[in-house]
mmCIF file of C-alpha atoms in Angstrom:
data_model
loop_
_atom_site.group_PDB
_atom_site.id
_atom_site.type_symbol
_atom_site.label_atom_id
_atom_site.label_comp_id
_atom_site.label_asym_id
_atom_site.label_seq_id
_atom_site.Cartn_x
_atom_site.Cartn_y
_atom_site.Cartn_z
ATOM 1 C CA MET A 28 0.021 -0.126 -0.053
ATOM 2 C CA GLU A 29 1.143 3.291 -0.980
ATOM 3 C CA VAL A 30 1.092 6.055 1.796
ATOM 4 C CA SER A 31 1.042 9.626 1.394
ATOM 5 C CA TYR A 32 2.828 11.324 4.072
ATOM 6 C CA GLU A 33 1.039 14.416 3.549
ATOM 7 C CA ARG A 34 -2.332 12.797 4.203
ATOM 8 C CA LEU A 35 -0.646 10.488 7.294
ATOM 9 C CA GLN A 36 0.721 13.934 8.660
ATOM 10 C CA ARG A 37 -2.693 15.665 8.726
ATOM 11 C CA GLN A 38 -4.408 12.665 10.228
ATOM 12 C CA ILE A 39 -1.814 13.048 12.932
ATOM 13 C CA ARG A 40 -1.930 16.729 13.509
ATOM 14 C CA PHE A 41 -6.058 16.194 13.847
ATOM 15 C CA VAL A 42 -5.105 13.297 16.560
ATOM 16 C CA LEU A 43 -2.798 15.739 18.325
ATOM 17 C CA GLU A 44 -5.495 18.476 17.921
ATOM 18 C CA ILE A 45 -8.396 16.674 19.832
ATOM 19 C CA ASP A 46 -6.134 15.722 22.596
ATOM 20 C CA LYS A 47 -7.752 19.112 23.864
ATOM 21 C CA MET A 48 -11.046 17.403 24.242
ATOM 22 C CA LYS A 49 -9.007 16.019 27.627
ATOM 23 C CA SER A 50 -9.142 19.561 28.785
ATOM 24 C CA VAL A 51 -12.971 20.763 28.017
ATOM 25 C CA TYR A 52 -14.404 20.501 31.421
ATOM 26 C CA ARG A 53 -18.270 19.670 31.886
ATOM 27 C CA LYS A 54 -20.469 21.176 34.589
ATOM 28 C CA ASN A 55 -20.948 17.113 35.651
ATOM 29 C CA ILE A 56 -18.705 15.816 38.131
ATOM 30 C CA LEU A 57 -17.526 12.300 38.500
ATOM 31 C CA VAL A 58 -19.411 9.782 40.701
ATOM 32 C CA ASP A 59 -16.313 9.905 43.155
ATOM 33 C CA LYS A 60 -16.692 13.593 43.437
ATOM 34 C CA SER A 61 -13.121 14.559 42.779
ATOM 35 C CA ARG A 62 -13.415 16.812 39.719
ATOM 36 C CA ASN A 63 -15.497 17.548 36.821
ATOM 37 C CA GLU A 64 -15.544 15.384 33.929
ATOM 38 C CA THR A 65 -13.964 16.051 30.765
ATOM 39 C CA ASP A 66 -15.545 15.929 27.166
ATOM 40 C CA ALA A 67 -13.345 12.751 26.513
ATOM 41 C CA GLU A 68 -14.566 10.776 29.179
ATOM 42 C CA HIS A 69 -18.132 11.931 28.493
ATOM 43 C CA SER A 70 -17.918 10.838 24.710
ATOM 44 C CA TRP A 71 -16.293 7.456 25.995
ATOM 45 C CA HIS A 72 -18.814 6.857 28.828
ATOM 46 C CA MET A 73 -21.816 7.330 26.154
ATOM 47 C CA ALA A 74 -19.855 5.001 23.832
ATOM 48 C CA VAL A 75 -20.456 2.134 26.528
ATOM 49 C CA CYS A 76 -23.725 3.270 27.259
ATOM 50 C CA ALA A 77 -24.793 2.764 23.678
ATOM 51 C CA MET A 78 -23.300 -0.687 23.304
ATOM 52 C CA LEU A 79 -24.939 -1.666 27.053
ATOM 53 C CA LEU A 80 -28.268 -0.134 26.108
ATOM 54 C CA ALA A 81 -28.583 -1.315 22.664
ATOM 55 C CA GLU A 82 -31.717 -3.363 23.348
ATOM 56 C CA TYR A 83 -33.761 -0.427 24.053
ATOM 57 C CA ALA A 84 -32.736 1.822 20.844
ATOM 58 C CA PRO A 85 -35.337 1.998 18.228
ATOM 59 C CA GLU A 86 -35.803 -1.199 16.218
ATOM 60 C CA GLY A 87 -33.375 -1.422 12.958
ATOM 61 C CA THR A 88 -30.868 1.077 14.844
ATOM 62 C CA ASP A 89 -27.165 0.564 13.570
ATOM 63 C CA ILE A 90 -25.669 0.537 17.089
ATOM 64 C CA SER A 91 -22.195 0.683 15.131
ATOM 65 C CA HIS A 92 -22.811 3.702 13.276
ATOM 66 C CA ALA A 93 -24.454 5.237 16.725
ATOM 67 C CA LEU A 94 -21.098 4.282 18.493
ATOM 68 C CA ARG A 95 -19.290 6.502 15.924
ATOM 69 C CA LEU A 96 -21.760 9.505 16.371
ATOM 70 C CA CYS A 97 -21.196 9.129 20.160
ATOM 71 C CA VAL A 98 -17.188 9.133 19.724
ATOM 72 C CA CYS A 99 -17.205 12.006 17.694
ATOM 73 C CA HIS A 100 -20.222 14.286 18.559
ATOM 74 C CA ASP A 101 -18.650 16.686 20.775
ATOM 75 C CA LEU A 102 -15.519 17.045 18.843
ATOM 76 C CA ILE A 103 -15.782 20.536 17.461
ATOM 77 C CA GLU A 104 -15.732 21.448 21.548
ATOM 78 C CA VAL A 105 -12.128 21.712 21.037
ATOM 79 C CA TYR A 106 -12.763 25.458 19.720
ATOM 80 C CA ALA A 107 -16.278 25.819 20.658
ATOM 81 C CA GLY A 108 -16.112 24.767 24.301
ATOM 82 C CA ASP A 109 -18.565 23.178 26.308
ATOM 83 C CA THR A 110 -22.083 24.942 26.676
ATOM 84 C CA PHE A 111 -24.104 24.586 29.802
ATOM 85 C CA ALA A 112 -27.437 22.872 28.705
ATOM 86 C CA PHE A 113 -29.020 24.904 31.379
ATOM 87 C CA ASP A 114 -27.500 28.365 30.824
ATOM 88 C CA ALA A 115 -29.874 30.292 28.527
ATOM 89 C CA ALA A 116 -27.726 33.021 28.089
ATOM 90 C CA ALA A 117 -24.412 31.022 27.208
ATOM 91 C CA ASN A 118 -26.565 29.042 24.561
ATOM 92 C CA VAL A 119 -27.180 31.917 22.793
ATOM 93 C CA GLY A 120 -25.281 31.919 19.281
ATOM 94 C CA LYS A 121 -24.163 28.383 20.225
ATOM 95 C CA LEU A 122 -25.078 26.964 16.681
ATOM 96 C CA GLU A 123 -23.306 29.732 14.754
ATOM 97 C CA ARG A 124 -20.027 29.318 17.192
ATOM 98 C CA GLU A 125 -20.412 25.689 17.006
ATOM 99 C CA LYS A 126 -20.691 25.675 13.009
ATOM 100 C CA LYS A 127 -17.519 27.687 12.835
ATOM 101 C CA ALA A 128 -15.389 25.338 15.201
ATOM 102 C CA ALA A 129 -16.401 22.404 12.987
ATOM 103 C CA ASP A 130 -15.229 23.986 9.849
ATOM 104 C CA GLU A 131 -11.765 24.935 11.176
ATOM 105 C CA LEU A 132 -11.437 21.815 13.187
ATOM 106 C CA PHE A 133 -12.318 19.243 9.974
ATOM 107 C CA ALA A 134 -10.173 21.277 7.604
ATOM 108 C CA ILE A 135 -7.245 20.003 9.351
ATOM 109 C CA LEU A 136 -8.164 16.277 7.750
ATOM 110 C CA PRO A 137 -7.842 15.218 4.110
ATOM 111 C CA ASP A 138 -10.912 16.245 2.270
ATOM 112 C CA ASP A 139 -12.869 12.570 2.453
ATOM 113 C CA GLN A 140 -12.375 12.594 6.049
ATOM 114 C CA ARG A 141 -13.120 16.088 6.583
ATOM 115 C CA ALA A 142 -16.650 15.355 4.866
ATOM 116 C CA GLU A 143 -16.851 12.087 6.998
ATOM 117 C CA PHE A 144 -16.511 13.642 10.178
ATOM 118 C CA ARG A 145 -18.580 16.725 9.457
ATOM 119 C CA ALA A 146 -21.068 14.304 8.503
ATOM 120 C CA TYR A 147 -20.898 12.520 11.715
ATOM 121 C CA TRP A 148 -21.599 15.898 13.526
ATOM 122 C CA ASP A 149 -24.213 17.156 11.652
ATOM 123 C CA GLU A 150 -26.261 13.987 11.588
ATOM 124 C CA PHE A 151 -26.232 14.187 15.369
ATOM 125 C CA GLU A 152 -27.185 17.986 15.536
ATOM 126 C CA GLU A 153 -29.921 17.110 13.408
ATOM 127 C CA GLY A 154 -31.050 14.170 15.128
ATOM 128 C CA LYS A 155 -33.212 12.896 12.212
ATOM 129 C CA THR A 156 -31.757 9.275 11.816
ATOM 130 C CA LYS A 157 -32.448 6.503 14.297
ATOM 131 C CA GLU A 158 -28.835 6.549 15.161
ATOM 132 C CA SER A 159 -28.808 9.983 15.878
ATOM 133 C CA LEU A 160 -31.712 9.933 18.060
ATOM 134 C CA PHE A 161 -30.327 7.040 20.169
ATOM 135 C CA ALA A 162 -26.951 8.775 20.031
ATOM 136 C CA ASN A 163 -28.425 11.964 21.585
ATOM 137 C CA ALA A 164 -30.426 10.026 24.103
ATOM 138 C CA MET A 165 -27.032 8.712 25.153
ATOM 139 C CA ASP A 166 -26.037 12.402 25.582
ATOM 140 C CA ARG A 167 -28.660 12.759 27.943
ATOM 141 C CA PHE A 168 -28.881 9.562 29.676
ATOM 142 C CA GLN A 169 -25.251 9.286 30.395
ATOM 143 C CA PRO A 170 -25.080 12.746 32.682
ATOM 144 C CA PHE A 171 -28.727 11.610 34.261
ATOM 145 C CA MET A 172 -26.596 8.944 35.488
ATOM 146 C CA LEU A 173 -23.891 11.437 37.033
ATOM 147 C CA ASN A 174 -26.476 13.456 38.499
ATOM 148 C CA LEU A 175 -28.276 10.591 40.291
ATOM 149 C CA SER A 176 -25.060 9.338 41.831
ATOM 150 C CA THR A 177 -23.842 13.240 42.865
ATOM 151 C CA GLY A 178 -27.014 14.303 44.594
ATOM 152 C CA GLY A 179 -28.090 16.167 41.068
ATOM 153 C CA HIS A 180 -24.871 17.999 40.709
ATOM 154 C CA THR A 181 -25.803 19.968 37.746
ATOM 155 C CA TRP A 182 -29.333 20.238 38.604
ATOM 156 C CA LYS A 183 -28.585 22.256 41.717
ATOM 157 C CA LEU A 184 -26.192 24.492 39.815
ATOM 158 C CA CYS A 185 -29.365 26.065 38.239
ATOM 159 C CA ASP A 186 -32.199 25.335 40.686
ATOM 160 C CA ALA A 187 -33.590 22.874 38.071
ATOM 161 C CA THR A 188 -37.268 22.411 38.004
ATOM 162 C CA ARG A 189 -38.813 19.090 37.026
ATOM 163 C CA ALA A 190 -39.813 20.369 34.027
ATOM 164 C CA MET A 191 -36.526 21.719 33.162
ATOM 165 C CA VAL A 192 -34.863 18.343 33.591
ATOM 166 C CA GLU A 193 -37.983 16.366 31.622
ATOM 167 C CA LYS A 194 -37.279 18.685 28.750
ATOM 168 C CA ARG A 195 -33.518 18.136 28.728
ATOM 169 C CA LEU A 196 -34.323 14.232 28.830
ATOM 170 C CA HIS A 197 -36.765 14.494 26.223
ATOM 171 C CA PRO A 198 -34.575 12.496 23.912
ATOM 172 C CA VAL A 199 -34.188 9.773 25.882
ATOM 173 C CA LYS A 200 -37.988 9.628 26.199
ATOM 174 C CA VAL A 201 -38.294 9.605 22.356
ATOM 175 C CA ALA A 202 -35.410 7.141 21.761
ATOM 176 C CA MET A 203 -36.056 4.482 24.278
ATOM 177 C CA PRO A 204 -39.781 4.981 25.754
ATOM 178 C CA SER A 205 -39.475 1.473 27.357
ATOM 179 C CA ILE A 206 -37.425 2.841 30.012
ATOM 180 C CA TRP A 207 -39.120 5.955 30.609
ATOM 181 C CA PRO A 208 -41.035 4.719 33.127
ATOM 182 C CA PHE A 209 -37.873 4.054 35.259
ATOM 183 C CA ILE A 210 -36.610 7.650 34.557
ATOM 184 C CA GLU A 211 -39.696 8.927 36.031
ATOM 185 C CA GLU A 212 -39.380 7.025 38.918
ATOM 186 C CA GLU A 213 -36.213 8.234 39.875
ATOM 187 C CA LEU A 214 -37.351 11.828 38.993
ATOM 188 C CA ASP A 215 -40.039 11.248 41.646
ATOM 189 C CA ARG A 216 -37.590 10.287 44.088
ATOM 190 C CA TYR A 217 -34.946 13.176 43.364
ATOM 191 C CA GLU A 218 -38.113 15.863 43.457
ATOM 192 C CA GLU A 219 -39.417 14.484 46.740
ATOM 193 C CA ARG A 220 -35.701 14.703 48.194
ATOM 194 C CA GLY A 221 -35.354 18.202 46.802
ATOM 195 C CA TYR A 222 -32.561 17.930 44.327
ATOM 196 C CA ILE A 223 -34.718 18.936 41.846
ATOM 197 C CA ALA A 224 -36.964 21.799 42.314
ATOM 198 C CA HIS A 225 -41.015 21.410 41.862
ATOM 199 C CA ASN A 226 -42.629 22.781 38.866
ATOM 200 C CA PRO A 227 -43.813 26.814 39.690
ATOM 201 C CA LYS A 228 -47.416 26.509 40.230
ATOM 202 C CA GLU A 229 -49.448 27.910 37.160
ATOM 203 C CA MET B 8 -41.130 -3.873 24.687
ATOM 204 C CA GLU B 9 -41.030 -5.746 28.202
ATOM 205 C CA VAL B 10 -38.396 -4.145 30.190
ATOM 206 C CA SER B 11 -36.855 -6.188 33.280
ATOM 207 C CA TYR B 12 -36.055 -3.905 35.975
ATOM 208 C CA GLU B 13 -33.529 -6.370 37.669
ATOM 209 C CA ARG B 14 -31.868 -6.319 33.904
ATOM 210 C CA LEU B 15 -31.918 -2.577 33.566
ATOM 211 C CA GLN B 16 -30.714 -2.049 37.404
ATOM 212 C CA ARG B 17 -27.444 -4.172 36.753
ATOM 213 C CA GLN B 18 -26.813 -2.586 33.639
ATOM 214 C CA ILE B 19 -27.261 0.995 35.573
ATOM 215 C CA ARG B 20 -24.848 -0.507 37.953
ATOM 216 C CA PHE B 21 -22.533 -1.186 35.473
ATOM 217 C CA VAL B 22 -22.471 2.194 33.842
ATOM 218 C CA LEU B 23 -21.728 3.934 37.452
ATOM 219 C CA GLU B 24 -19.098 1.320 38.363
ATOM 220 C CA ILE B 25 -16.994 2.183 35.091
ATOM 221 C CA ASP B 26 -17.198 5.666 35.999
ATOM 222 C CA LYS B 27 -13.989 4.966 37.944
ATOM 223 C CA MET B 28 -12.164 4.642 34.491
ATOM 224 C CA LYS B 29 -12.049 8.008 34.777
ATOM 225 C CA SER B 30 -10.091 7.896 38.166
ATOM 226 C CA VAL B 31 -7.561 5.654 36.981
ATOM 227 C CA TYR B 32 -4.533 7.613 35.874
ATOM 228 C CA ARG B 33 -1.936 6.343 33.174
ATOM 229 C CA LYS B 34 1.595 7.219 33.087
ATOM 230 C CA ASN B 35 1.286 9.347 29.875
ATOM 231 C CA ILE B 36 0.528 13.203 29.929
ATOM 232 C CA LEU B 37 -1.928 15.428 27.933
ATOM 233 C CA VAL B 38 -0.400 17.109 25.003
ATOM 234 C CA ASP B 39 -0.809 20.308 27.041
ATOM 235 C CA LYS B 40 0.885 18.515 29.951
ATOM 236 C CA SER B 41 -1.433 20.097 32.536
ATOM 237 C CA ARG B 42 -2.029 16.230 33.937
ATOM 238 C CA ASN B 43 -1.824 12.722 33.311
ATOM 239 C CA GLU B 44 -4.466 11.172 31.180
ATOM 240 C CA THR B 45 -6.840 8.745 32.221
ATOM 241 C CA ASP B 46 -7.856 5.651 31.246
ATOM 242 C CA ALA B 47 -11.486 6.776 29.809
ATOM 243 C CA GLU B 48 -9.722 9.576 27.654
ATOM 244 C CA HIS B 49 -7.086 6.746 26.403
ATOM 245 C CA SER B 50 -9.875 4.743 25.531
ATOM 246 C CA TRP B 51 -11.923 7.421 23.731
ATOM 247 C CA HIS B 52 -8.479 8.660 21.829
ATOM 248 C CA MET B 53 -7.977 5.299 20.693
ATOM 249 C CA ALA B 54 -11.392 4.864 19.057
ATOM 250 C CA VAL B 55 -10.984 7.890 17.303
ATOM 251 C CA CYS B 56 -7.581 7.118 16.088
ATOM 252 C CA ALA B 57 -9.387 3.729 14.852
ATOM 253 C CA MET B 58 -11.835 5.463 12.832
ATOM 254 C CA LEU B 59 -9.216 7.828 11.436
ATOM 255 C CA LEU B 60 -6.396 5.132 10.453
ATOM 256 C CA ALA B 61 -8.905 2.639 9.315
ATOM 257 C CA GLU B 62 -7.230 2.773 5.924
ATOM 258 C CA TYR B 63 -3.860 1.404 7.351
ATOM 259 C CA ALA B 64 -5.534 -1.548 9.068
ATOM 260 C CA PRO B 65 -5.156 -5.215 7.657
ATOM 261 C CA GLU B 66 -7.390 -5.985 4.734
ATOM 262 C CA GLY B 67 -10.978 -7.139 5.463
ATOM 263 C CA THR B 68 -10.840 -5.773 9.319
ATOM 264 C CA ASP B 69 -14.407 -4.836 10.663
ATOM 265 C CA ILE B 70 -13.457 -1.390 11.866
ATOM 266 C CA SER B 71 -16.887 -1.246 13.874
ATOM 267 C CA HIS B 72 -15.847 -4.169 15.594
ATOM 268 C CA ALA B 73 -12.403 -2.897 16.668
ATOM 269 C CA LEU B 74 -13.922 0.149 17.852
ATOM 270 C CA ARG B 75 -16.121 -1.956 20.523
ATOM 271 C CA LEU B 76 -12.527 -3.602 21.246
ATOM 272 C CA CYS B 77 -10.876 -0.039 21.626
ATOM 273 C CA VAL B 78 -13.688 1.360 23.791
ATOM 274 C CA CYS B 79 -13.805 -1.678 26.221
ATOM 275 C CA HIS B 80 -10.350 -3.027 26.324
ATOM 276 C CA ASP B 81 -9.184 -1.476 29.624
ATOM 277 C CA LEU B 82 -12.615 -1.561 31.631
ATOM 278 C CA ILE B 83 -11.045 -4.114 34.043
ATOM 279 C CA GLU B 84 -8.646 -1.597 35.139
ATOM 280 C CA VAL B 85 -11.309 -0.106 37.255
ATOM 281 C CA TYR B 86 -10.360 -3.054 40.050
ATOM 282 C CA ALA B 87 -6.888 -4.090 38.365
ATOM 283 C CA GLY B 88 -5.226 -0.175 38.129
ATOM 284 C CA ASP B 89 -2.949 0.533 35.070
ATOM 285 C CA THR B 90 0.417 -1.318 34.866
ATOM 286 C CA PHE B 91 3.039 0.913 33.364
ATOM 287 C CA ALA B 92 4.272 -1.058 30.428
ATOM 288 C CA PHE B 93 7.718 -0.266 30.860
ATOM 289 C CA ASP B 94 8.120 -1.373 34.670
ATOM 290 C CA ALA B 95 9.008 -5.097 34.393
ATOM 291 C CA ALA B 96 8.572 -5.847 38.186
ATOM 292 C CA ALA B 97 4.676 -4.219 38.138
ATOM 293 C CA ASN B 98 3.985 -6.338 35.175
ATOM 294 C CA VAL B 99 4.816 -9.604 37.395
ATOM 295 C CA GLY B 100 1.144 -11.249 37.955
ATOM 296 C CA LYS B 101 -0.555 -8.647 35.610
ATOM 297 C CA LEU B 102 -2.694 -11.533 33.597
ATOM 298 C CA GLU B 103 -3.731 -13.176 36.974
ATOM 299 C CA ARG B 104 -4.788 -9.611 38.631
ATOM 300 C CA GLU B 105 -6.639 -8.702 35.204
ATOM 301 C CA LYS B 106 -8.577 -12.206 35.020
ATOM 302 C CA LYS B 107 -9.637 -11.778 38.538
ATOM 303 C CA ALA B 108 -10.927 -8.003 37.843
ATOM 304 C CA ALA B 109 -12.551 -9.076 34.743
ATOM 305 C CA ASP B 110 -14.460 -11.913 36.607
ATOM 306 C CA GLU B 111 -15.689 -9.530 39.343
ATOM 307 C CA LEU B 112 -16.464 -6.669 37.079
ATOM 308 C CA PHE B 113 -18.673 -8.274 34.068
ATOM 309 C CA ALA B 114 -20.412 -10.340 37.087
ATOM 310 C CA ILE B 115 -22.387 -7.272 37.583
ATOM 311 C CA LEU B 116 -24.051 -7.545 34.092
ATOM 312 C CA PRO B 117 -26.967 -9.855 33.074
ATOM 313 C CA ASP B 118 -25.315 -13.078 32.010
ATOM 314 C CA ASP B 119 -25.679 -12.515 28.089
ATOM 315 C CA GLN B 120 -23.829 -9.073 28.455
ATOM 316 C CA ARG B 121 -21.219 -10.420 30.804
ATOM 317 C CA ALA B 122 -20.444 -13.057 27.993
ATOM 318 C CA GLU B 123 -20.386 -10.161 25.174
ATOM 319 C CA PHE B 124 -18.152 -7.610 27.544
ATOM 320 C CA ARG B 125 -15.770 -10.503 28.611
ATOM 321 C CA ALA B 126 -15.219 -11.676 25.109
ATOM 322 C CA TYR B 127 -14.354 -8.373 24.063
ATOM 323 C CA TRP B 128 -11.585 -8.244 26.751
ATOM 324 C CA ASP B 129 -10.213 -11.702 26.017
ATOM 325 C CA GLU B 130 -10.380 -11.110 22.057
ATOM 326 C CA PHE B 131 -8.170 -7.994 22.871
ATOM 327 C CA GLU B 132 -5.775 -9.926 24.989
ATOM 328 C CA GLU B 133 -5.341 -12.777 22.613
ATOM 329 C CA GLY B 134 -4.669 -10.223 19.647
ATOM 330 C CA LYS B 135 -5.484 -13.108 17.354
ATOM 331 C CA THR B 136 -8.439 -11.803 15.086
ATOM 332 C CA LYS B 137 -7.880 -8.759 12.479
ATOM 333 C CA GLU B 138 -9.953 -6.402 14.871
ATOM 334 C CA SER B 139 -7.933 -6.942 18.274
ATOM 335 C CA LEU B 140 -4.547 -6.748 16.183
ATOM 336 C CA PHE B 141 -5.885 -3.223 15.063
ATOM 337 C CA ALA B 142 -7.091 -2.256 18.257
ATOM 338 C CA ASN B 143 -3.658 -3.134 19.989
ATOM 339 C CA ALA B 144 -2.048 -1.332 17.586
ATOM 340 C CA MET B 145 -4.248 1.470 18.536
ATOM 341 C CA ASP B 146 -3.306 0.867 22.122
ATOM 342 C CA ARG B 147 0.476 1.407 21.088
ATOM 343 C CA PHE B 148 -0.120 4.143 18.688
ATOM 344 C CA GLN B 149 -1.948 6.581 20.796
ATOM 345 C CA PRO B 150 0.553 6.930 23.614
ATOM 346 C CA PHE B 151 3.119 7.240 21.029
ATOM 347 C CA MET B 152 1.681 10.225 19.831
ATOM 348 C CA LEU B 153 1.440 11.817 23.171
ATOM 349 C CA ASN B 154 5.120 10.728 23.600
ATOM 350 C CA LEU B 155 6.114 12.573 20.243
ATOM 351 C CA SER B 156 4.225 15.637 21.759
ATOM 352 C CA THR B 157 5.666 15.803 25.367
ATOM 353 C CA GLY B 158 9.451 15.170 24.587
ATOM 354 C CA GLY B 159 9.086 11.198 25.135
ATOM 355 C CA HIS B 160 7.538 11.933 28.684
ATOM 356 C CA THR B 161 7.088 8.069 29.581
ATOM 357 C CA TRP B 162 10.240 6.713 27.978
ATOM 358 C CA LYS B 163 12.036 9.174 29.877
ATOM 359 C CA LEU B 164 10.476 7.891 33.087
ATOM 360 C CA CYS B 165 12.013 4.822 32.552
ATOM 361 C CA ASP B 166 15.264 5.813 30.339
ATOM 362 C CA ALA B 167 13.624 3.864 27.730
ATOM 363 C CA THR B 168 16.120 2.268 24.780
ATOM 364 C CA ARG B 169 15.398 2.238 21.242
ATOM 365 C CA ALA B 170 15.112 -1.296 21.404
ATOM 366 C CA MET B 171 12.370 -1.074 24.496
ATOM 367 C CA VAL B 172 10.247 1.521 22.501
ATOM 368 C CA GLU B 173 10.233 -0.516 19.271
ATOM 369 C CA LYS B 174 9.123 -3.708 21.018
ATOM 370 C CA ARG B 175 6.723 -1.725 22.800
ATOM 371 C CA LEU B 176 5.425 -0.538 18.830
ATOM 372 C CA HIS B 177 5.570 -3.897 17.554
ATOM 373 C CA PRO B 178 1.794 -4.171 17.477
ATOM 374 C CA VAL B 179 1.869 -1.120 15.155
ATOM 375 C CA LYS B 180 4.426 -2.726 12.743
ATOM 376 C CA VAL B 181 2.098 -5.858 12.729
ATOM 377 C CA ALA B 182 -0.999 -4.266 12.279
ATOM 378 C CA MET B 183 -0.070 -1.304 9.971
ATOM 379 C CA PRO B 184 3.386 -1.803 8.042
ATOM 380 C CA SER B 185 2.238 0.499 5.470
ATOM 381 C CA ILE B 186 3.131 3.439 7.974
ATOM 382 C CA TRP B 187 5.691 1.740 9.823
ATOM 383 C CA PRO B 188 8.509 3.801 8.085
ATOM 384 C CA PHE B 189 7.054 6.843 9.133
ATOM 385 C CA ILE B 190 7.340 5.747 12.841
ATOM 386 C CA GLU B 191 10.774 4.619 12.250
ATOM 387 C CA GLU B 192 11.817 7.995 10.944
ATOM 388 C CA GLU B 193 10.225 9.824 14.115
ATOM 389 C CA LEU B 194 12.240 7.316 16.285
ATOM 390 C CA ASP B 195 15.405 8.367 14.563
ATOM 391 C CA ARG B 196 14.685 12.210 15.321
ATOM 392 C CA TYR B 197 13.708 11.310 19.116
ATOM 393 C CA GLU B 198 17.096 9.284 19.217
ATOM 394 C CA GLU B 199 18.789 11.967 17.958
ATOM 395 C CA ARG B 200 17.371 14.338 20.390
ATOM 396 C CA GLY B 201 18.335 12.094 23.316
ATOM 397 C CA TYR B 202 14.468 11.742 24.196
ATOM 398 C CA ILE B 203 15.308 7.860 23.794
ATOM 399 C CA ALA B 204 18.369 6.118 24.830
ATOM 400 C CA HIS B 205 20.830 4.456 22.210
ATOM 401 C CA ASN B 206 20.463 0.498 22.649
ATOM 402 C CA PRO B 207 23.578 -0.521 24.723
ATOM 403 C CA LYS B 208 26.579 -1.875 22.824
ATOM 404 C CA GLU B 209 26.783 -5.358 22.246
#
């Protein structure tokens, strides 16, 4: 096989650039509460969740493809940073910021791979395919697990109400309706304990 | 779909248990040198490398399967810990320690998934299939990239000689012979700079 050094160098530059995913810290903390979680760790944990929870995915979901989306969905945050979901102000202009980051990051790659990796990100963001619906569900289920183990760490940061948390978990309800009753029960328990605020009275 | 709560609870217990992969620190440091890398981050980085470098894999490699091996190959380290490759003493009894950890960890899962996840680990360790050869190559290529970016951080920790580094990189030579000349050139450069020790004279 003839290897193009110019091509290999671009691939290697990309490998090194995305190392920054290990320095993008999320609002979630680890189960042992020792520190905040990084984007790289979150993406990895989502990938294992996708393998573990495959049986609850929409029928006909290509789990291997969903796995690729899990691994790649946050890459653009090496330039755009992590945006806290419950911070409305921080979310203004998020999509534009992330598109710019995607243009810049994927341009490092050879053309064919630029298109491939960009397509993973676009597919995840659009959330129209079964695979992207399932990957989006993992993106919400994984931090939900961390919240259950840390006294609702990110919920408390923003005094999240039950409605806010349910809205955030909506992709889980869509992609894995069979386990939604379990989620509801856990939320009931957390709301009772005061880790999630009651919805304001109408 | 009928969901077994007992089954789901075991899956969730596993999801939470493997969060410890974010607290198993490796000898490698990040490209920005801010801290040591975690097992979760290493596994994620390997998975992206497998997607990026697929074209150099042995012909007929199922990259999606290799991706699963990358994601799962270090899970048992939540109990067994990371063993520094260049520390001969620490490697005594490693396999036994890791087998015990595998028995314990995968027992959390429902039987079918216990067998599935155990099989990923066994396949990776045995290194007989194309997918496991390629995943093993990623397991060596990814820290090699970090070493190139950090002045040979782990090589210097143990005064690694050229022969030691080449032995460690052997799976890369086996699975991706087409890019081996590039690796050799980089090693030449690092040996010249003194980041890798010359082999002792015969």
